[in-house]
mmCIF file of C-alpha atoms in Angstrom:
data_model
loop_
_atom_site.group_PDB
_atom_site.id
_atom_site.type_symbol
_atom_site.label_atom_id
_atom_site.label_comp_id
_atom_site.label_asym_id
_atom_site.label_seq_id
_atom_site.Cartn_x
_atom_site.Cartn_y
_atom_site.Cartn_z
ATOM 1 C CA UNK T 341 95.763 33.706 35.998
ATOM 2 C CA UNK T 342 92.061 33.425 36.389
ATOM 3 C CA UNK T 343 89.284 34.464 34.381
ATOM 4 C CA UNK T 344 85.497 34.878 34.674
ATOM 5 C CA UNK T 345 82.846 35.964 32.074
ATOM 6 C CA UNK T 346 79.505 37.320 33.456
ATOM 7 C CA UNK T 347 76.566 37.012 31.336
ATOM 8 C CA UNK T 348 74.362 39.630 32.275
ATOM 9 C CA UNK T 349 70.791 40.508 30.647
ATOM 10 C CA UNK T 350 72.855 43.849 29.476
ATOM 11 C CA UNK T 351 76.204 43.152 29.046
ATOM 12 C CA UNK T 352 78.917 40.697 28.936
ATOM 13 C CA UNK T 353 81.849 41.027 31.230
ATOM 14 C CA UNK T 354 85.341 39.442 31.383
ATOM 15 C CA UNK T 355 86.979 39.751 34.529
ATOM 16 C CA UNK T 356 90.786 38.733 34.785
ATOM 17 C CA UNK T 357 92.572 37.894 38.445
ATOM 18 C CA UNK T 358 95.962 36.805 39.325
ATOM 19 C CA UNK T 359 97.337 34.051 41.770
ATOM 20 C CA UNK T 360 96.316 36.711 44.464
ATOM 21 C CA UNK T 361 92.680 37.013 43.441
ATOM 22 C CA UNK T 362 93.824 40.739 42.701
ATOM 23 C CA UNK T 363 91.590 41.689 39.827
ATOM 24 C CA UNK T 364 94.054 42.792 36.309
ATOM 25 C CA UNK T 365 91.820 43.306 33.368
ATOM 26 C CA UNK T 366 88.149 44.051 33.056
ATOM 27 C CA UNK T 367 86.063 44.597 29.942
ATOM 28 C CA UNK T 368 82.453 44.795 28.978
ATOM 29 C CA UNK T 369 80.424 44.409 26.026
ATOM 30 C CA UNK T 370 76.661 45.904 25.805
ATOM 31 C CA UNK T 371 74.093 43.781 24.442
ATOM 32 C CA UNK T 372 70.734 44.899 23.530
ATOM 33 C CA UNK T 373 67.703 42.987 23.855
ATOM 34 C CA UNK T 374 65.598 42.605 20.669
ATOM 35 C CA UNK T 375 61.691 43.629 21.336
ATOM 36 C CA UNK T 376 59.396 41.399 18.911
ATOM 37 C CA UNK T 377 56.606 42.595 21.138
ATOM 38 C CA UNK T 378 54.972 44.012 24.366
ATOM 39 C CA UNK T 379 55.438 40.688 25.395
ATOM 40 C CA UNK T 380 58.089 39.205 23.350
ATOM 41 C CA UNK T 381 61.463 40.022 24.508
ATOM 42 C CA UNK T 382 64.423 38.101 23.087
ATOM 43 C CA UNK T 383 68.350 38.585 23.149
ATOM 44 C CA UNK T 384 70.638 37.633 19.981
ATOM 45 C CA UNK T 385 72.279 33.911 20.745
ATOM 46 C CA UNK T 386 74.396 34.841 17.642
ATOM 47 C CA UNK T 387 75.900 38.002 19.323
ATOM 48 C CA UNK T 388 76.213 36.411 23.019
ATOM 49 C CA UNK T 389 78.474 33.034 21.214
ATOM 50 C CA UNK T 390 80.775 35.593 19.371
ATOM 51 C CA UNK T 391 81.139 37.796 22.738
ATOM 52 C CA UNK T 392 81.873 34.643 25.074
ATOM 53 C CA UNK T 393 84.123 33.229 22.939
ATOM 54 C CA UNK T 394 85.906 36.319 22.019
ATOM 55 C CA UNK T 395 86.661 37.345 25.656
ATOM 56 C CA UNK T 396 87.556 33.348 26.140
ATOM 57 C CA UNK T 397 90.344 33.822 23.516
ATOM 58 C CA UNK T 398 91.284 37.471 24.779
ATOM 59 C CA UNK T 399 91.741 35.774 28.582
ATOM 60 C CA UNK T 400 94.102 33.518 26.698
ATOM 61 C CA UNK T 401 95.823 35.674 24.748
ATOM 62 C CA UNK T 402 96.672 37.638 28.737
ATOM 63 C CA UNK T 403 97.511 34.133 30.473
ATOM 64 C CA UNK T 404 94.853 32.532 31.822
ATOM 65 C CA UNK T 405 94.884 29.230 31.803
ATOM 66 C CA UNK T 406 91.579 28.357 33.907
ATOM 67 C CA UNK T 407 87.904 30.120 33.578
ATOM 68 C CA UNK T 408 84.666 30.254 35.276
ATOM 69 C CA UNK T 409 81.058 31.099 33.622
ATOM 70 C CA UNK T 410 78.604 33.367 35.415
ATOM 71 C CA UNK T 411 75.271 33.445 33.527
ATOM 72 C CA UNK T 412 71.782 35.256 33.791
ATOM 73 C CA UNK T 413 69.061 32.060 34.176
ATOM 74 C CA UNK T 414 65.855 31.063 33.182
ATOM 75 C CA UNK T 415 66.172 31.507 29.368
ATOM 76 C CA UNK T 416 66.237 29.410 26.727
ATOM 77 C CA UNK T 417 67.500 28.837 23.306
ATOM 78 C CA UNK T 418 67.370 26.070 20.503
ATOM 79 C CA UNK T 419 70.609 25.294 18.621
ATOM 80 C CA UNK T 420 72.189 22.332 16.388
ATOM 81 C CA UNK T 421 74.591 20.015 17.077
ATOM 82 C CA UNK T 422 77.047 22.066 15.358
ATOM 83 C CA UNK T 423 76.277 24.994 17.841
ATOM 84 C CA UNK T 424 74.182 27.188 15.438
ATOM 85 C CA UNK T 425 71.187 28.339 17.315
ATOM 86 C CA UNK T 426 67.954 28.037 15.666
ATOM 87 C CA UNK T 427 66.514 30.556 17.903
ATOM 88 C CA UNK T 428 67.301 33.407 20.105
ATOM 89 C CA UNK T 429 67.275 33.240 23.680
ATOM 90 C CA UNK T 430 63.866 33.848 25.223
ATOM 91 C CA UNK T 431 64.871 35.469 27.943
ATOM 92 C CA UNK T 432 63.412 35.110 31.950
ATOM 93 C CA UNK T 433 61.421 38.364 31.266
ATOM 94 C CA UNK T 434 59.421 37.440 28.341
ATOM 95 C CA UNK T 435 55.746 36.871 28.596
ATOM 96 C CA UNK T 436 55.038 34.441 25.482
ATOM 97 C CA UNK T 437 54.799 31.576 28.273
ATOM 98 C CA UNK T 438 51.274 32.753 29.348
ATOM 99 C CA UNK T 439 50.210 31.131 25.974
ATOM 100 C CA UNK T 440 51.065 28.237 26.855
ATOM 101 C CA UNK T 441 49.350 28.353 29.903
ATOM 102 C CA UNK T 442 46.231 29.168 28.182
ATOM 103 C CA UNK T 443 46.570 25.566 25.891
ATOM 104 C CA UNK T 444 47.254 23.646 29.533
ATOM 105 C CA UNK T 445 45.011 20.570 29.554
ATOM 106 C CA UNK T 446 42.024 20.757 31.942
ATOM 107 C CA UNK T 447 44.199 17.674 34.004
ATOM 108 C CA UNK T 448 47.279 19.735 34.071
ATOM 109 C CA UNK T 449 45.105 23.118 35.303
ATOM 110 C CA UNK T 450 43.807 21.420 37.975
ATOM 111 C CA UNK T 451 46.707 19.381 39.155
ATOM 112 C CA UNK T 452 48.564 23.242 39.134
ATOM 113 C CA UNK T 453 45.752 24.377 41.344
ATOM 114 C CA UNK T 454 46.193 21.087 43.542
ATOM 115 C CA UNK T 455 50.240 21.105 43.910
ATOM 116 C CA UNK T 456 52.582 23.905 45.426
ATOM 117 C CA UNK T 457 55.049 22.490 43.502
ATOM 118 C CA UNK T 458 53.255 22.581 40.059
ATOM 119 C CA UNK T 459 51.978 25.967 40.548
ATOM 120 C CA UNK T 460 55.129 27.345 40.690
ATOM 121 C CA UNK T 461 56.615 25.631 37.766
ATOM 122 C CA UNK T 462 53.911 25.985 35.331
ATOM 123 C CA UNK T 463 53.986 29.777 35.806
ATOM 124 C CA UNK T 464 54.140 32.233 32.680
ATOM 125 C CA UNK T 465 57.582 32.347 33.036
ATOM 126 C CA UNK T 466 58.840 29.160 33.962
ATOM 127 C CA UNK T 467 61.757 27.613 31.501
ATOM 128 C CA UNK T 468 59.442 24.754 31.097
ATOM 129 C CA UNK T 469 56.825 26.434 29.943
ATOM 130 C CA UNK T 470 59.201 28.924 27.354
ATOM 131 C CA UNK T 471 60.346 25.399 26.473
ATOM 132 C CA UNK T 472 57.000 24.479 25.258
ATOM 133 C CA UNK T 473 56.491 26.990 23.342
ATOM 134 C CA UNK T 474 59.396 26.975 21.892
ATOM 135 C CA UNK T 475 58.556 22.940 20.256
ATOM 136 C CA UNK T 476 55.249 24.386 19.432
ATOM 137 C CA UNK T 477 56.452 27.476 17.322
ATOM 138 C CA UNK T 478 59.894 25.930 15.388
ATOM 139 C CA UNK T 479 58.575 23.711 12.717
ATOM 140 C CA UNK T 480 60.177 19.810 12.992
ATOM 141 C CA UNK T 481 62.662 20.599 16.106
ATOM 142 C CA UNK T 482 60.993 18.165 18.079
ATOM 143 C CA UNK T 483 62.090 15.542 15.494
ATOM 144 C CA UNK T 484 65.455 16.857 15.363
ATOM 145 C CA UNK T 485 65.807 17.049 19.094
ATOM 146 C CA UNK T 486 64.529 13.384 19.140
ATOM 147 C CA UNK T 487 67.171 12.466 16.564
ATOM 148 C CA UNK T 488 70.362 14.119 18.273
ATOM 149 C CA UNK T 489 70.900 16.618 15.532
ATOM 150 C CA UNK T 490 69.045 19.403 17.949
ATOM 151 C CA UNK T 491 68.841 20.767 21.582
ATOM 152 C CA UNK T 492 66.816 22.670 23.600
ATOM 153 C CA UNK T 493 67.710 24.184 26.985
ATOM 154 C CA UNK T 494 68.897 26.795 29.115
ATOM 155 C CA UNK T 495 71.571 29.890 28.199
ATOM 156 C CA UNK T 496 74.520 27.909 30.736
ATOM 157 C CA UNK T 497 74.305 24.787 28.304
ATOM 158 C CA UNK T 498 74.243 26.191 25.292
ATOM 159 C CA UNK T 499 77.514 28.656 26.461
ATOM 160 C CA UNK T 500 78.879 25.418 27.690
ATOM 161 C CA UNK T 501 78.104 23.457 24.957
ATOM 162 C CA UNK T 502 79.924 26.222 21.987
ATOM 163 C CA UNK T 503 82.998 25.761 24.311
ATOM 164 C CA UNK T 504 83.393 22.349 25.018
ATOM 165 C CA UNK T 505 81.036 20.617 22.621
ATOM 166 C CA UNK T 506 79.107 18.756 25.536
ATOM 167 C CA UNK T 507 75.697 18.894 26.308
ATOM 168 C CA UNK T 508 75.685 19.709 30.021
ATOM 169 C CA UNK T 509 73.847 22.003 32.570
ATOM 170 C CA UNK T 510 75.186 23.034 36.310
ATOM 171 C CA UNK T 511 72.979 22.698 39.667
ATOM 172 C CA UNK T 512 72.105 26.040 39.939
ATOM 173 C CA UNK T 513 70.357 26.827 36.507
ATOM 174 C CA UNK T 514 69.181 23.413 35.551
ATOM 175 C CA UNK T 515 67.275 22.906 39.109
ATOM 176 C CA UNK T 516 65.377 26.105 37.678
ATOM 177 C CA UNK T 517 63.940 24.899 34.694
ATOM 178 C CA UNK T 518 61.308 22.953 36.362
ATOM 179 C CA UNK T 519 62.246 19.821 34.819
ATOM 180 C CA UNK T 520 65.245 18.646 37.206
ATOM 181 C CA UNK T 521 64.135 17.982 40.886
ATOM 182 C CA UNK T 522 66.793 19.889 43.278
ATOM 183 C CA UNK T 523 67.319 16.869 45.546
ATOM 184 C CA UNK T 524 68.644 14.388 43.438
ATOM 185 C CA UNK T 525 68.731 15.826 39.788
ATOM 186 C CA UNK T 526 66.782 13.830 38.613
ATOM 187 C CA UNK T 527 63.871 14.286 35.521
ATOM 188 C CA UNK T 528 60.604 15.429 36.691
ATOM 189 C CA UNK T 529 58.369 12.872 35.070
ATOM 190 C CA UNK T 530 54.887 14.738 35.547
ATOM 191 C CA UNK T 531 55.969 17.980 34.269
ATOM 192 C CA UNK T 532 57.535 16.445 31.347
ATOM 193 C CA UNK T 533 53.953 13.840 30.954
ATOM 194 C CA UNK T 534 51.689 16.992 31.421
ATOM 195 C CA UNK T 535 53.883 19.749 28.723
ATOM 196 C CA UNK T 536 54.350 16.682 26.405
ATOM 197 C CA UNK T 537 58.032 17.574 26.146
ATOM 198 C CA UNK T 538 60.603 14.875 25.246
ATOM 199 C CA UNK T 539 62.571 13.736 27.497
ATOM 200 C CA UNK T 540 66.227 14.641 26.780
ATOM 201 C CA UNK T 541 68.264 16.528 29.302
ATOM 202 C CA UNK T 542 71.351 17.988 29.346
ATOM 203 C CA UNK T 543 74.092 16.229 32.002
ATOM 204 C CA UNK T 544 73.737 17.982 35.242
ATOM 205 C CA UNK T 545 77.088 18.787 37.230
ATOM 206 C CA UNK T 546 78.258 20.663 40.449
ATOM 207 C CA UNK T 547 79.255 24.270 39.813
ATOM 208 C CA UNK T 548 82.664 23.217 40.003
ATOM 209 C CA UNK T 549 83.592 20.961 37.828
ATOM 210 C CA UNK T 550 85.991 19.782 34.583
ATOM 211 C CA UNK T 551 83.399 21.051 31.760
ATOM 212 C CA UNK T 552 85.858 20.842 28.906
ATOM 213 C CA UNK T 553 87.864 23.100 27.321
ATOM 214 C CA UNK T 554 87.785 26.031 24.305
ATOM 215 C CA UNK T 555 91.611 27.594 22.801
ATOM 216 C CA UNK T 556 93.408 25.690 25.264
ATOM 217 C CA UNK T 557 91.678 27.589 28.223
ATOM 218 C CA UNK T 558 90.061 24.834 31.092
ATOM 219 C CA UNK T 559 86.372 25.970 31.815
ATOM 220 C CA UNK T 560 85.973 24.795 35.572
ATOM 221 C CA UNK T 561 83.044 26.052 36.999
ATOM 222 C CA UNK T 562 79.546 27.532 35.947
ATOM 223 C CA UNK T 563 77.112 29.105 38.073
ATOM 224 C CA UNK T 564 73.691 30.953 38.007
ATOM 225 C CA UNK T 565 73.623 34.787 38.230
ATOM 226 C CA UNK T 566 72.208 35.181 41.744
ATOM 227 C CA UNK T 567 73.311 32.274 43.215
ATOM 228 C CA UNK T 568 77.258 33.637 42.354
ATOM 229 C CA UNK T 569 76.086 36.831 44.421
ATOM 230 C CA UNK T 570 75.032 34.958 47.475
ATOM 231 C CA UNK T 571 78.522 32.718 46.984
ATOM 232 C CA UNK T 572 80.526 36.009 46.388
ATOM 233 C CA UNK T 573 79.105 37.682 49.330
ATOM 234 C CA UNK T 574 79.374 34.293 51.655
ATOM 235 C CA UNK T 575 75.934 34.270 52.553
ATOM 236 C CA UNK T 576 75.464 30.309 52.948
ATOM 237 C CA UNK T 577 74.548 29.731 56.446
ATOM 238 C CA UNK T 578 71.152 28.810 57.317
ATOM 239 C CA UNK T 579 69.138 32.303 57.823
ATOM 240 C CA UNK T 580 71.489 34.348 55.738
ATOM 241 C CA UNK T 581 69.686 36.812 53.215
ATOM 242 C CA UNK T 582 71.465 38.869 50.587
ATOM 243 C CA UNK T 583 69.693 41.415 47.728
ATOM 244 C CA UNK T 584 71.114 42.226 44.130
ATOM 245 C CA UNK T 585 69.648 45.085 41.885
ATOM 246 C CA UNK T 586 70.280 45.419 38.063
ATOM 247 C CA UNK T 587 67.362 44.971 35.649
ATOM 248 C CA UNK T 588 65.264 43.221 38.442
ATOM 249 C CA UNK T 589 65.283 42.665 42.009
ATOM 250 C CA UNK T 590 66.249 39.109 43.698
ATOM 251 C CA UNK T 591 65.853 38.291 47.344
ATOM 252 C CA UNK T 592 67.718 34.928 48.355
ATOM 253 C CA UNK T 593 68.139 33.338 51.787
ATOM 254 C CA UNK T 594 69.633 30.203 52.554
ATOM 255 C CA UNK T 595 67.897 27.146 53.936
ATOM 256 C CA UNK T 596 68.727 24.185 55.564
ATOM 257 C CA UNK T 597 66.640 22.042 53.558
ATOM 258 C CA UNK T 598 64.700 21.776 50.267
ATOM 259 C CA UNK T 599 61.651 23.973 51.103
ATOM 260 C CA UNK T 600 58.711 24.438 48.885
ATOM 261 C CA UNK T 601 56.705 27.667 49.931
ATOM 262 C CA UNK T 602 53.285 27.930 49.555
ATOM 263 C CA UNK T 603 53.294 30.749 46.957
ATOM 264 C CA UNK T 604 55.271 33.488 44.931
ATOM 265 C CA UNK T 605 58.932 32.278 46.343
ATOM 266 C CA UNK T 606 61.203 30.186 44.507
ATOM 267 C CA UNK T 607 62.942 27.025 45.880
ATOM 268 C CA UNK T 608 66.465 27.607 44.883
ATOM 269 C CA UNK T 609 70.090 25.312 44.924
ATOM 270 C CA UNK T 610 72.509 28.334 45.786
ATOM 271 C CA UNK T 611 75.591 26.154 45.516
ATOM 272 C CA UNK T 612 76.603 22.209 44.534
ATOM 273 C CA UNK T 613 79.825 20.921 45.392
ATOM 274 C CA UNK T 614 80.012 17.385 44.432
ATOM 275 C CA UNK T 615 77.292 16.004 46.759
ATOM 276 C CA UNK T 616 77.223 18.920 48.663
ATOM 277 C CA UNK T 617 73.976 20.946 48.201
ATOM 278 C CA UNK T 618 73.383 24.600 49.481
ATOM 279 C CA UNK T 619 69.478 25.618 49.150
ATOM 280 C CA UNK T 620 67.783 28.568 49.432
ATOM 281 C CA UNK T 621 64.469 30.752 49.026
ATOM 282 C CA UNK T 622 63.995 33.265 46.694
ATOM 283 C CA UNK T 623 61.853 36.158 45.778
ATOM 284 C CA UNK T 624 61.618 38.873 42.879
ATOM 285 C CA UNK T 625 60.001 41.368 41.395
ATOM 286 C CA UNK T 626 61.503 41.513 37.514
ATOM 287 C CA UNK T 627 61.548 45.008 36.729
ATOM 288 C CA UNK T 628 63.251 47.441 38.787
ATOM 289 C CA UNK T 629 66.399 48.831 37.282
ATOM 290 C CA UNK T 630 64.656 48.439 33.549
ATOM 291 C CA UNK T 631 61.595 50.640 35.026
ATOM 292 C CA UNK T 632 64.050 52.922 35.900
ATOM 293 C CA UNK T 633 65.654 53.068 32.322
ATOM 294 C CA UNK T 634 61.905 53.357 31.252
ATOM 295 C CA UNK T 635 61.109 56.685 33.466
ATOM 296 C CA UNK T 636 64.519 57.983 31.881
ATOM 297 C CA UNK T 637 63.107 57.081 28.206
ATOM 298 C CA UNK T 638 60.107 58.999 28.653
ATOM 299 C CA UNK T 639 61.736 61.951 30.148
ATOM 300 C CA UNK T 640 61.043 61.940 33.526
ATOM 301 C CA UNK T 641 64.581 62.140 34.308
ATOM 302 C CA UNK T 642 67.590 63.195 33.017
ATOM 303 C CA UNK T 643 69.877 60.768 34.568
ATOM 304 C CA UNK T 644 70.217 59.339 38.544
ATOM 305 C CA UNK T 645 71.743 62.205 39.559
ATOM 306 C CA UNK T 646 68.626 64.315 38.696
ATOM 307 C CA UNK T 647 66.197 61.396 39.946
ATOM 308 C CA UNK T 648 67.993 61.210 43.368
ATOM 309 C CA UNK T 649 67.434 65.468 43.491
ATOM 310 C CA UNK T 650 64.153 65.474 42.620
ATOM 311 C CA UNK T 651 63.718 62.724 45.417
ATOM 312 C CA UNK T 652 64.515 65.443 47.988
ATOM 313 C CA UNK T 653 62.722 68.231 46.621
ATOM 314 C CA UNK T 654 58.950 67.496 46.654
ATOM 315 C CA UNK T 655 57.236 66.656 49.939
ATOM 316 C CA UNK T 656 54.297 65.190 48.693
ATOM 317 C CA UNK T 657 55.168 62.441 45.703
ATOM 318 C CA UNK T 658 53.819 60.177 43.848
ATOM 319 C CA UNK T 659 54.290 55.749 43.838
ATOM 320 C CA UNK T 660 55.314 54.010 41.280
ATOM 321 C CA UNK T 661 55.459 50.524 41.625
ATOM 322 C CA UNK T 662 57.644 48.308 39.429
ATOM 323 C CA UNK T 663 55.913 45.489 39.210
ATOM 324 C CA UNK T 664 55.872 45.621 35.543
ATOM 325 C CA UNK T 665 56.014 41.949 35.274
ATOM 326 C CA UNK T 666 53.089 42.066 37.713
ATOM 327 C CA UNK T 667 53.115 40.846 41.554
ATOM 328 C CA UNK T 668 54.595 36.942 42.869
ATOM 329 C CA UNK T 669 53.474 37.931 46.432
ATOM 330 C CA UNK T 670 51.184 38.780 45.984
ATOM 331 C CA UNK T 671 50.580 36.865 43.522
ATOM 332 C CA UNK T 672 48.778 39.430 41.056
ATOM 333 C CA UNK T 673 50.429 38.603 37.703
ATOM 334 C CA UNK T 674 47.992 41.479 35.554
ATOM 335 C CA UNK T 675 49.016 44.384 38.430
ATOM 336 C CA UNK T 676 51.367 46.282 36.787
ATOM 337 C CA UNK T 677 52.629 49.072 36.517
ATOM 338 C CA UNK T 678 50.599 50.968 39.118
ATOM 339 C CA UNK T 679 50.915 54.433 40.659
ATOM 340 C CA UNK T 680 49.881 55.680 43.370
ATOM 341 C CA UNK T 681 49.280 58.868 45.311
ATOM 342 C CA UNK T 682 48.297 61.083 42.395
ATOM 343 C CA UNK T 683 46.331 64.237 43.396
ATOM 344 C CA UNK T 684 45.227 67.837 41.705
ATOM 345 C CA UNK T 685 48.194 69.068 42.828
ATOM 346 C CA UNK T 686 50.668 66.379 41.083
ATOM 347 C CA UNK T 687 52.384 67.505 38.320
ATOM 348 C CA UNK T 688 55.136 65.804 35.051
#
């Protein structure tokens, strides 16, 4: 028996298969995210250790002996040693990074305006960048980082580290931070130099791999959210392009080789097997299903049902846009939330 728990930005899943792949069990917990601001948008890291390791002991309890971790990506978390977290998860939709942005030296502002690379990952949402902030705003955990009684990193390592007690990070989510270079792993020494951020990293593996164990149950592989789609789906031949849709919208197509675009796209490691690397471009806009939620909150809509009717019923109709996180390609960070084709004649 083989299990699987997805960490999604809504929910946590557990997904059970036999020795056929034939899926047995499934079960999903809502979480909630926890709105300190407009721009402030956090998750409980509390609530998502007692869920993982709840379904981890509930796949053992129905025979499975061997599990894989699925995980949304570019959010981060503080915790102890003793796997307390000292923060919540700052999740990949947040906008507290564009503070940081704001303190950038005038070297590092003009190297980002100089280097592709740099202006990607010193972007408002950029792990390395949440990191940052996260040093800045939680009194003495730089010295306690320092000192090995503290660590700072992404949502994969810190579910990794509750159930096996190491400090380690997989391809696919580490590569995104910003601070680990996708051809060789790796430390990025001029983003660390320029952010001021110490230089202590998390191991980084393949997505399959021997991670460790929790209640007797072998975790053996660990992958990013959208890269598992493009995996599940077999899209990892050169040209390939496959598109997910839950709270945002991703775009990924696989490359031969490490590209770095010129703007708004994402280089991306869709897969590591040992040595073996996968890579791949990606775009996204980061509000599409959670604008959708929002036009049902305000009482536009009763439910999909209704939105899908009242699709078909109007020939003239108004645009709205979900680029409530503003545009990447464009890239047009303050456009947001815009709609279009209004007239006398539109109506609620």
């Amino acid at each position: 028996m083989y299990g699987v728990i997805d960490v999604g930005t809504t929910g946590v899943k557990l997904f059970i298969y036999d020795e056929n792949l034939r899926k047995t069990y499934h079960e999903k917990t809502v979480v909630g995210f926890e709105k300190i601001s407009q721009q402030y948008i956090e998750q409980s890291s509390l609530q998502i250790a007692n869920v993982v390791r709840g379904f981890v002991k509930k796949a053992r309890e129905k025979g499975v002996k061997k599990i894989g971790i699925c995980t949304y990506r570019a959010s981060i978390l503080a915790w102890r040693k003793d796997g307390t977290p000292i923060t919540n998860i700052i999740t990949w939709i947040d906008g507290r990074g564009r503070e940081v942005l704001e303190r950038l030296s005038p070297t590092a502002k003009i190297l980002k305006k100089l280097s592709r690379s740099l202006n990607v990952i010193l972007s408002p949402d950029s792990p390395a960048i949440l990191i940052r902030w996260v040093y800045d705003n939680v009194p003495r955990l730089i010295e306690e980082v320092k000192a090995g009684k503290a660590y700072v990193w992404t949502l994969d390592s810190y579910i990794l580290y509750i159930l096996t007690g190491k400090f380690l990070a997989d391809a696919t989510n580490a590569t995104l931070t910003g601070l680990i270079h996708p051809r060789n792993f790796s430390e990025i020494d001029i983003v660390f130099e320029l952010l001021k951020l110490p230089k202590i990293t998390p191991e980084v593996t393949g997505n399959t791999h021997l991670f460790g164990s929790f209640e007797d149950v072998e975790v053996c592989a660990c992958i990013a959210d959208q890269q598992a789609a493009s995996v599940g789906f077999g899209v990892l031949g050169k040209g390939e392009v496959q598109s997910t849709h839950g709270t945002g919208s991703f775009v990924e197509t696989v490359t031969e080789k490490l590209s770095i675009p010129t703007s708004g796209l994402v280089p991306i490691i869709i897969l590591r097997i040992d040595d073996e690397k996968t890579y791949g471009l990606e775009g996204f806009v980061r509000s599409t299903g959670s604008t959708l939620e929002w036009l049902m909150k305000i009482g536009l809509f009763k439910d999909y049902s209704e939105a899908e009717m009242l699709l078909h019923q109007f020939d003239k109709r108004a645009l709205l846009v979900p680029s409530f996180g503003g545009f990447r390609i464009p890239y047009l960070r303050d456009l947001r939330g815009m709609i279009l084709g209004l007239g006398l004649d539109t109506s609620s």
